[in-house]
């Protein structure tokens, strides 16, 4: 129905996560109406990312290398920072979780990005994640004293935490997981029963 | 917080309509994880569209020209089709509305795409739309007998219909507008009162 080039663009946009056919159409028409410069900036940004951005060879967070040399030897800004504490590794699912933890400004250790979570329904097990790379790190980086499991508080995240606990508990390394409980600023009335149950189970003595 | 290239991509994605900062981040990470080939197909589709796709010089629908020659002289598939009836022009807001009308398979006339609707809040009046081009068409295409106003049934669309009615009613051309009423397959109970009011006002005698 549309010109072939427009239909191609709609199809490509529709493949992006969270973009349905209607949104894809809307975005395609938006790009059509924009000046060439504005629309091509997006195309260029995709090019630059695919050319320069790769995974940190140590923690598998996002790392930026010089153009063309992206693959293989880049290190992310956190791993390169000599001010970080290499004795603690916080294990997260995705690079966006690194950003979330960094925003707390409370954490000065390193990370390990699994690049996913265990999800049997989607056929994702330990072999599809950066678990082997984590084990290699724990075997070679002798200064590691603690591993903090920081997966998402959902089914896949819990399965990932359980899986890593089974795998790592024999190692002579302190293994911790982030606390679940009622969110700060929340209202007890609106907390779901599972969260509240976790908050009760994880109660701590008030030092008085 | 992110590598500059990734932040650039997130920013560019965030400029698209309907894409908030969270979706932009999600899509950027999705593109990062995809193979270069898959991600660059989207960049290429944008390039091709900006190179080849332009507006039909007659009706301002989408038209595809040979690469490099996009601007100026292209005609859309509908205007080029000798089987269409040039005596009727259906005035719509956007190219997607052309597709919607075409899907009915009931209409064999031509179109005129305004490329927007009147919206004082957004600073869009008749001068920002392809209204002058419509008047030129009505002045030069002598075979036009009927203009069908087919704007969206919302505030901007109604304003556009009103504006065009004022402008065109003196011309010796039949001027019609699409009917508003209860949608087919709908349930009277769930029709809002304005729609139902319009349906009553537009009632027709049942030929028995």
Tab-separated table of C-alpha atoms in Angstrom:
chain	number	residue	atom	x	y	z
A	1	UNK	CA	0.000	0.000	0.000
A	2	UNK	CA	2.869	2.351	0.816
A	3	UNK	CA	5.868	3.012	-1.383
A	4	UNK	CA	8.327	0.133	-0.903
A	5	UNK	CA	10.944	2.298	0.814
A	6	UNK	CA	8.413	3.553	3.348
A	7	UNK	CA	7.120	0.049	4.005
A	8	UNK	CA	10.709	-1.145	4.552
A	9	UNK	CA	11.274	1.589	7.111
A	10	UNK	CA	7.990	0.770	8.874
A	11	UNK	CA	9.001	-2.913	8.979
A	12	UNK	CA	12.449	-2.153	10.399
A	13	UNK	CA	11.004	0.181	13.041
A	14	UNK	CA	8.373	-2.418	13.919
A	15	UNK	CA	11.120	-4.885	14.815
A	16	UNK	CA	12.305	-2.648	17.686
A	17	UNK	CA	11.147	-3.648	21.173
A	18	UNK	CA	7.996	-1.885	22.346
A	19	UNK	CA	7.193	-0.508	18.875
A	20	UNK	CA	3.980	-1.895	17.411
A	21	UNK	CA	2.830	-1.487	13.794
A	22	UNK	CA	0.957	1.757	14.569
A	23	UNK	CA	3.924	3.387	16.325
A	24	UNK	CA	6.248	2.227	13.551
A	25	UNK	CA	4.004	3.930	11.005
A	26	UNK	CA	3.829	7.092	13.081
A	27	UNK	CA	7.618	7.254	13.470
A	28	UNK	CA	8.172	6.555	9.768
A	29	UNK	CA	5.914	9.473	8.804
A	30	UNK	CA	7.633	11.658	11.358
A	31	UNK	CA	11.006	10.846	9.766
A	32	UNK	CA	9.536	11.518	6.314
A	33	UNK	CA	8.418	14.967	7.376
A	34	UNK	CA	11.689	15.877	9.085
A	35	UNK	CA	14.519	17.547	7.234
A	36	UNK	CA	17.063	15.110	5.799
A	37	UNK	CA	19.673	16.330	8.298
A	38	UNK	CA	17.493	15.582	11.310
A	39	UNK	CA	16.388	12.165	10.078
A	40	UNK	CA	19.872	11.094	9.016
A	41	UNK	CA	21.276	12.008	12.455
A	42	UNK	CA	19.472	8.937	13.799
A	43	UNK	CA	20.890	6.733	11.026
A	44	UNK	CA	24.349	8.104	11.799
A	45	UNK	CA	23.985	7.523	15.545
A	46	UNK	CA	23.201	3.849	14.838
A	47	UNK	CA	26.263	3.624	12.586
A	48	UNK	CA	28.551	5.189	15.191
A	49	UNK	CA	27.279	2.918	17.948
A	50	UNK	CA	27.735	-0.230	15.885
A	51	UNK	CA	31.216	0.910	14.868
A	52	UNK	CA	32.564	2.098	18.205
A	53	UNK	CA	30.634	0.510	21.020
A	54	UNK	CA	31.457	-2.934	22.264
A	55	UNK	CA	31.472	-4.855	25.527
A	56	UNK	CA	34.096	-4.301	28.211
A	57	UNK	CA	36.455	-7.295	28.050
A	58	UNK	CA	36.456	-7.479	31.846
A	59	UNK	CA	32.908	-6.838	33.060
A	60	UNK	CA	30.819	-6.869	29.815
A	61	UNK	CA	29.406	-3.440	30.485
A	62	UNK	CA	29.261	-1.023	27.526
A	63	UNK	CA	32.695	0.162	26.414
A	64	UNK	CA	33.613	2.604	23.699
A	65	UNK	CA	36.674	2.005	21.528
A	66	UNK	CA	38.239	3.982	18.691
A	67	UNK	CA	36.396	3.468	15.368
A	68	UNK	CA	37.137	0.117	13.752
A	69	UNK	CA	38.946	-1.248	16.789
A	70	UNK	CA	35.796	-1.809	18.746
A	71	UNK	CA	35.912	-5.545	19.094
A	72	UNK	CA	37.991	-7.348	21.645
A	73	UNK	CA	40.149	-5.103	23.746
A	74	UNK	CA	38.055	-2.255	25.078
A	75	UNK	CA	37.534	-1.625	28.779
A	76	UNK	CA	34.630	0.341	30.242
A	77	UNK	CA	35.083	3.576	32.155
A	78	UNK	CA	34.426	1.883	35.491
A	79	UNK	CA	36.992	-0.895	35.010
A	80	UNK	CA	39.558	1.680	33.858
A	81	UNK	CA	38.944	3.938	36.905
A	82	UNK	CA	41.803	3.377	39.407
A	83	UNK	CA	39.597	4.807	42.174
A	84	UNK	CA	37.251	1.785	42.154
A	85	UNK	CA	37.568	-1.049	44.640
A	86	UNK	CA	38.413	-4.280	42.753
A	87	UNK	CA	37.641	-6.451	45.768
A	88	UNK	CA	33.859	-6.188	45.293
A	89	UNK	CA	31.936	-7.260	42.180
A	90	UNK	CA	28.284	-6.358	41.779
A	91	UNK	CA	26.587	-8.787	39.356
A	92	UNK	CA	23.767	-7.181	37.331
A	93	UNK	CA	21.663	-8.247	34.357
A	94	UNK	CA	22.134	-5.344	31.950
A	95	UNK	CA	24.253	-2.211	31.401
A	96	UNK	CA	21.227	-0.097	32.393
A	97	UNK	CA	21.392	-1.735	35.832
A	98	UNK	CA	24.983	-0.503	36.144
A	99	UNK	CA	23.655	3.001	35.548
A	100	UNK	CA	20.920	2.475	38.157
A	101	UNK	CA	23.419	1.341	40.811
A	102	UNK	CA	25.855	4.136	39.899
A	103	UNK	CA	23.078	6.677	40.480
A	104	UNK	CA	22.947	5.709	44.156
A	105	UNK	CA	26.540	7.090	44.475
A	106	UNK	CA	26.979	4.527	47.251
A	107	UNK	CA	28.883	1.848	45.407
A	108	UNK	CA	32.609	2.054	44.596
A	109	UNK	CA	33.323	-1.542	43.537
A	110	UNK	CA	33.323	-3.118	40.071
A	111	UNK	CA	30.527	-4.801	38.111
A	112	UNK	CA	29.849	-7.891	36.112
A	113	UNK	CA	27.093	-7.621	33.508
A	114	UNK	CA	25.403	-10.948	32.719
A	115	UNK	CA	23.711	-9.483	29.619
A	116	UNK	CA	20.435	-11.125	30.454
A	117	UNK	CA	18.653	-13.231	33.052
A	118	UNK	CA	17.761	-16.889	33.252
A	119	UNK	CA	14.472	-17.502	31.486
A	120	UNK	CA	13.636	-21.079	30.469
A	121	UNK	CA	10.616	-19.845	28.492
A	122	UNK	CA	12.911	-17.813	26.225
A	123	UNK	CA	15.510	-20.582	26.161
A	124	UNK	CA	18.018	-18.545	28.170
A	125	UNK	CA	20.072	-20.546	30.654
A	126	UNK	CA	23.457	-19.987	32.254
A	127	UNK	CA	25.260	-20.788	28.983
A	128	UNK	CA	23.590	-17.832	27.222
A	129	UNK	CA	24.734	-15.391	29.910
A	130	UNK	CA	28.205	-14.103	30.790
A	131	UNK	CA	28.424	-16.623	33.648
A	132	UNK	CA	31.524	-18.441	32.386
A	133	UNK	CA	33.250	-15.060	32.153
A	134	UNK	CA	32.278	-14.332	35.771
A	135	UNK	CA	33.779	-17.640	36.919
A	136	UNK	CA	36.981	-16.878	34.974
A	137	UNK	CA	37.169	-13.481	36.679
A	138	UNK	CA	36.679	-15.004	40.119
A	139	UNK	CA	39.391	-17.538	39.292
A	140	UNK	CA	41.938	-14.995	38.016
A	141	UNK	CA	41.227	-11.764	39.915
A	142	UNK	CA	42.609	-12.826	43.252
A	143	UNK	CA	41.633	-9.674	45.123
A	144	UNK	CA	37.865	-10.328	44.939
A	145	UNK	CA	36.422	-10.680	48.433
A	146	UNK	CA	32.704	-10.163	47.844
A	147	UNK	CA	30.189	-10.798	45.084
A	148	UNK	CA	26.894	-8.907	45.361
A	149	UNK	CA	24.010	-10.490	43.432
A	150	UNK	CA	21.884	-7.628	42.112
A	151	UNK	CA	19.427	-9.151	39.598
A	152	UNK	CA	15.973	-7.682	39.056
A	153	UNK	CA	13.311	-8.507	41.676
A	154	UNK	CA	11.202	-10.506	39.204
A	155	UNK	CA	10.909	-14.194	38.301
A	156	UNK	CA	13.849	-14.233	35.871
A	157	UNK	CA	16.010	-12.231	38.282
A	158	UNK	CA	15.192	-14.527	41.208
A	159	UNK	CA	16.014	-17.574	39.073
A	160	UNK	CA	19.323	-15.942	38.138
A	161	UNK	CA	20.154	-15.191	41.761
A	162	UNK	CA	19.317	-18.771	42.747
A	163	UNK	CA	21.414	-20.182	39.890
A	164	UNK	CA	24.428	-18.044	40.745
A	165	UNK	CA	24.062	-18.865	44.444
A	166	UNK	CA	24.256	-22.602	43.670
A	167	UNK	CA	27.259	-21.990	41.460
A	168	UNK	CA	29.255	-19.649	43.681
A	169	UNK	CA	28.485	-20.725	47.230
A	170	UNK	CA	31.401	-23.174	47.366
A	171	UNK	CA	33.921	-20.460	46.510
A	172	UNK	CA	35.878	-18.821	49.355
A	173	UNK	CA	34.199	-15.489	48.574
A	174	UNK	CA	31.517	-13.640	50.522
A	175	UNK	CA	28.269	-13.908	48.556
A	176	UNK	CA	25.496	-11.369	49.207
A	177	UNK	CA	22.261	-10.314	47.509
A	178	UNK	CA	20.479	-6.970	47.612
A	179	UNK	CA	17.653	-6.618	50.133
A	180	UNK	CA	14.020	-6.811	49.076
A	181	UNK	CA	11.536	-4.780	51.069
A	182	UNK	CA	9.106	-1.884	50.951
A	183	UNK	CA	10.429	0.904	48.719
A	184	UNK	CA	11.439	4.162	50.404
A	185	UNK	CA	8.718	6.792	49.965
A	186	UNK	CA	6.164	4.046	49.455
A	187	UNK	CA	2.981	3.503	51.398
A	188	UNK	CA	2.566	0.234	53.336
A	189	UNK	CA	-1.047	0.041	52.247
A	190	UNK	CA	-0.034	-0.164	48.605
A	191	UNK	CA	2.860	-2.603	48.981
A	192	UNK	CA	1.959	-5.997	47.529
A	193	UNK	CA	1.896	-8.942	49.923
A	194	UNK	CA	5.056	-10.572	48.562
A	195	UNK	CA	7.104	-7.407	48.998
A	196	UNK	CA	5.717	-6.850	52.479
A	197	UNK	CA	6.395	-10.497	53.341
A	198	UNK	CA	9.996	-10.059	52.207
A	199	UNK	CA	10.278	-6.836	54.192
A	200	UNK	CA	9.091	-8.658	57.331
A	201	UNK	CA	11.361	-11.655	56.758
A	202	UNK	CA	14.307	-9.318	56.252
A	203	UNK	CA	13.573	-7.205	59.344
A	204	UNK	CA	16.565	-5.878	61.228
A	205	UNK	CA	17.045	-5.000	64.866
A	206	UNK	CA	16.781	-1.281	65.526
A	207	UNK	CA	19.885	-0.113	67.310
A	208	UNK	CA	18.420	2.035	70.070
B	1	UNK	CA	26.966	7.986	32.466
B	2	UNK	CA	26.890	5.997	29.220
B	3	UNK	CA	29.569	6.043	26.546
B	4	UNK	CA	29.044	9.161	24.412
B	5	UNK	CA	28.012	7.196	21.303
B	6	UNK	CA	25.343	5.308	23.238
B	7	UNK	CA	24.030	8.498	24.833
B	8	UNK	CA	23.833	10.109	21.363
B	9	UNK	CA	21.770	7.188	20.086
B	10	UNK	CA	19.474	7.333	23.130
B	11	UNK	CA	18.994	11.078	22.554
B	12	UNK	CA	18.187	10.640	18.865
B	13	UNK	CA	15.727	7.824	19.590
B	14	UNK	CA	14.140	9.919	22.341
B	15	UNK	CA	13.285	12.614	19.793
B	16	UNK	CA	10.948	10.249	17.932
B	17	UNK	CA	7.228	10.636	18.646
B	18	UNK	CA	5.892	8.341	21.356
B	19	UNK	CA	9.370	7.280	22.506
B	20	UNK	CA	10.166	8.363	26.065
B	21	UNK	CA	13.612	8.231	27.692
B	22	UNK	CA	13.057	4.695	29.027
B	23	UNK	CA	11.957	3.302	25.654
B	24	UNK	CA	14.841	5.105	23.939
B	25	UNK	CA	17.262	3.408	26.338
B	26	UNK	CA	15.634	0.043	25.805
B	27	UNK	CA	15.789	0.353	22.019
B	28	UNK	CA	19.410	1.548	22.130
B	29	UNK	CA	20.439	-1.508	24.150
B	30	UNK	CA	18.485	-3.714	21.812
B	31	UNK	CA	20.388	-2.269	18.842
B	32	UNK	CA	23.664	-2.716	20.737
B	33	UNK	CA	22.942	-6.396	21.252
B	34	UNK	CA	21.854	-7.032	17.689
B	35	UNK	CA	24.298	-8.074	15.003
B	36	UNK	CA	25.722	-5.154	13.022
B	37	UNK	CA	23.817	-6.281	9.928
B	38	UNK	CA	20.459	-6.228	11.674
B	39	UNK	CA	21.025	-2.866	13.339
B	40	UNK	CA	22.386	-1.212	10.223
B	41	UNK	CA	19.362	-2.325	8.196
B	42	UNK	CA	17.357	0.281	10.129
B	43	UNK	CA	19.967	2.970	9.422
B	44	UNK	CA	19.893	2.019	5.748
B	45	UNK	CA	16.083	2.095	5.600
B	46	UNK	CA	16.170	5.685	6.910
B	47	UNK	CA	18.770	6.602	4.274
B	48	UNK	CA	16.747	5.068	1.442
B	49	UNK	CA	13.567	6.796	2.550
B	50	UNK	CA	15.211	10.205	2.782
B	51	UNK	CA	16.841	9.678	-0.612
B	52	UNK	CA	13.929	8.311	-2.585
B	53	UNK	CA	10.691	9.271	-0.937
B	54	UNK	CA	9.113	12.632	-1.492
B	55	UNK	CA	5.640	14.126	-1.806
B	56	UNK	CA	3.471	13.643	-4.863
B	57	UNK	CA	3.525	16.941	-6.782
B	58	UNK	CA	-0.207	16.646	-7.372
B	59	UNK	CA	-1.811	15.365	-4.151
B	60	UNK	CA	1.062	15.498	-1.588
B	61	UNK	CA	0.708	11.842	-0.731
B	62	UNK	CA	3.911	9.813	-0.406
B	63	UNK	CA	5.654	9.262	-3.736
B	64	UNK	CA	8.758	7.296	-4.521
B	65	UNK	CA	11.237	8.537	-7.115
B	66	UNK	CA	14.502	7.168	-8.445
B	67	UNK	CA	17.459	7.814	-6.079
B	68	UNK	CA	18.674	11.393	-6.145
B	69	UNK	CA	15.750	12.629	-8.197
B	70	UNK	CA	13.331	12.514	-5.305
B	71	UNK	CA	12.468	16.168	-5.035
B	72	UNK	CA	10.034	17.932	-7.260
B	73	UNK	CA	8.559	15.814	-9.999
B	74	UNK	CA	7.375	12.558	-8.501
B	75	UNK	CA	3.754	11.418	-8.644
B	76	UNK	CA	2.205	8.897	-6.280
B	77	UNK	CA	0.849	5.545	-7.412
B	78	UNK	CA	-2.754	6.713	-7.107
B	79	UNK	CA	-2.318	9.872	-9.215
B	80	UNK	CA	-0.461	7.816	-11.848
B	81	UNK	CA	-3.204	5.171	-11.994
B	82	UNK	CA	-5.350	5.816	-15.133
B	83	UNK	CA	-8.162	3.773	-13.590
B	84	UNK	CA	-8.892	6.407	-10.921
B	85	UNK	CA	-11.686	8.927	-11.286
B	86	UNK	CA	-10.174	12.447	-11.420
B	87	UNK	CA	-13.552	14.110	-10.875
B	88	UNK	CA	-13.572	13.383	-7.116
B	89	UNK	CA	-10.946	14.538	-4.613
B	90	UNK	CA	-10.934	13.177	-1.068
B	91	UNK	CA	-9.144	15.614	1.276
B	92	UNK	CA	-7.332	13.884	4.155
B	93	UNK	CA	-4.873	14.989	6.812
B	94	UNK	CA	-2.021	12.511	6.381
B	95	UNK	CA	-0.754	9.791	4.024
B	96	UNK	CA	-1.868	7.167	6.560
B	97	UNK	CA	-5.449	8.390	6.048
B	98	UNK	CA	-5.072	7.654	2.334
B	99	UNK	CA	-4.182	4.091	3.299
B	100	UNK	CA	-7.201	3.906	5.624
B	101	UNK	CA	-9.608	5.054	2.891
B	102	UNK	CA	-7.974	2.769	0.317
B	103	UNK	CA	-8.583	-0.207	2.620
B	104	UNK	CA	-12.352	0.305	2.269
B	105	UNK	CA	-11.957	-0.588	-1.459
B	106	UNK	CA	-14.978	1.640	-2.026
B	107	UNK	CA	-13.257	4.780	-3.260
B	108	UNK	CA	-11.913	5.193	-6.787
B	109	UNK	CA	-11.269	8.958	-6.868
B	110	UNK	CA	-8.098	10.920	-6.147
B	111	UNK	CA	-6.792	12.407	-2.885
B	112	UNK	CA	-5.379	15.599	-1.522
B	113	UNK	CA	-3.177	15.244	1.558
B	114	UNK	CA	-3.118	18.383	3.740
B	115	UNK	CA	-0.129	17.063	5.722
B	116	UNK	CA	-1.632	18.115	9.021
B	117	UNK	CA	-4.726	19.616	10.612
B	118	UNK	CA	-5.579	23.054	11.900
B	119	UNK	CA	-4.383	23.388	15.493
B	120	UNK	CA	-4.031	26.906	16.902
B	121	UNK	CA	-2.334	25.490	20.044
B	122	UNK	CA	0.499	24.106	17.897
B	123	UNK	CA	0.547	27.208	15.706
B	124	UNK	CA	-0.789	25.349	12.677
B	125	UNK	CA	-3.208	27.302	10.506
B	126	UNK	CA	-4.220	27.021	6.864
B	127	UNK	CA	-0.880	28.460	5.726
B	128	UNK	CA	1.032	25.539	7.281
B	129	UNK	CA	-1.086	22.987	5.415
B	130	UNK	CA	-1.274	22.109	1.716
B	131	UNK	CA	-4.399	24.271	1.339
B	132	UNK	CA	-2.968	26.652	-1.263
B	133	UNK	CA	-2.023	23.603	-3.330
B	134	UNK	CA	-5.603	22.303	-3.055
B	135	UNK	CA	-6.978	25.627	-4.306
B	136	UNK	CA	-4.515	25.581	-7.216
B	137	UNK	CA	-5.683	22.063	-8.100
B	138	UNK	CA	-9.339	23.065	-7.993
B	139	UNK	CA	-8.493	26.038	-10.190
B	140	UNK	CA	-6.544	24.069	-12.800
B	141	UNK	CA	-8.062	20.570	-12.806
B	142	UNK	CA	-11.305	21.382	-14.561
B	143	UNK	CA	-12.823	17.921	-14.299
B	144	UNK	CA	-13.253	18.060	-10.491
B	145	UNK	CA	-16.949	17.755	-9.585
B	146	UNK	CA	-16.795	16.807	-5.922
B	147	UNK	CA	-14.531	17.423	-2.933
B	148	UNK	CA	-15.008	15.043	0.029
B	149	UNK	CA	-13.761	16.418	3.347
B	150	UNK	CA	-12.348	13.472	5.284
B	151	UNK	CA	-10.476	14.927	8.269
B	152	UNK	CA	-10.214	13.051	11.564
B	153	UNK	CA	-13.281	13.156	13.860
B	154	UNK	CA	-11.444	15.120	16.572
B	155	UNK	CA	-11.128	18.817	17.459
B	156	UNK	CA	-8.339	19.570	14.972
B	157	UNK	CA	-10.085	17.624	12.231
B	158	UNK	CA	-13.398	19.382	12.840
B	159	UNK	CA	-11.644	22.757	12.738
B	160	UNK	CA	-10.001	21.753	9.469
B	161	UNK	CA	-13.327	20.684	7.972
B	162	UNK	CA	-14.913	23.971	9.072
B	163	UNK	CA	-12.033	26.008	7.650
B	164	UNK	CA	-12.137	24.225	4.283
B	165	UNK	CA	-15.925	24.527	4.172
B	166	UNK	CA	-15.669	28.319	4.554
B	167	UNK	CA	-12.992	28.436	1.884
B	168	UNK	CA	-14.547	26.136	-0.710
B	169	UNK	CA	-18.289	26.640	-0.399
B	170	UNK	CA	-18.380	29.456	-2.977
B	171	UNK	CA	-16.774	27.249	-5.642
B	172	UNK	CA	-19.051	25.581	-8.209
B	173	UNK	CA	-18.070	22.171	-6.849
B	174	UNK	CA	-20.100	19.715	-4.762
B	175	UNK	CA	-18.668	19.769	-1.236
B	176	UNK	CA	-19.314	16.800	1.069
B	177	UNK	CA	-17.993	15.524	4.385
B	178	UNK	CA	-17.856	11.970	5.698
B	179	UNK	CA	-20.691	10.894	7.999
B	180	UNK	CA	-20.216	10.686	11.757
B	181	UNK	CA	-22.247	8.069	13.593
B	182	UNK	CA	-22.050	4.904	15.636
B	183	UNK	CA	-19.284	2.627	14.375
B	184	UNK	CA	-20.327	-0.614	12.728
B	185	UNK	CA	-19.912	-3.539	15.113
B	186	UNK	CA	-20.160	-1.155	18.049
B	187	UNK	CA	-22.600	-1.317	20.915
B	188	UNK	CA	-25.033	1.595	21.403
B	189	UNK	CA	-24.509	1.404	25.150
B	190	UNK	CA	-20.830	2.193	24.756
B	191	UNK	CA	-21.140	4.945	22.155
B	192	UNK	CA	-20.344	8.346	23.692
B	193	UNK	CA	-23.133	10.913	23.685
B	194	UNK	CA	-21.570	13.142	21.013
B	195	UNK	CA	-21.219	10.268	18.559
B	196	UNK	CA	-24.753	9.091	19.286
B	197	UNK	CA	-26.031	12.658	18.911
B	198	UNK	CA	-24.348	12.901	15.524
B	199	UNK	CA	-25.763	9.532	14.520
B	200	UNK	CA	-29.271	10.751	15.382
B	201	UNK	CA	-28.837	14.067	13.613
B	202	UNK	CA	-27.545	12.273	10.528
B	203	UNK	CA	-30.375	9.707	10.478
B	204	UNK	CA	-31.594	8.559	7.096
B	205	UNK	CA	-34.925	7.311	5.912
B	206	UNK	CA	-35.093	3.560	5.651
B	207	UNK	CA	-36.205	2.600	2.181
B	208	UNK	CA	-38.773	-0.114	2.884
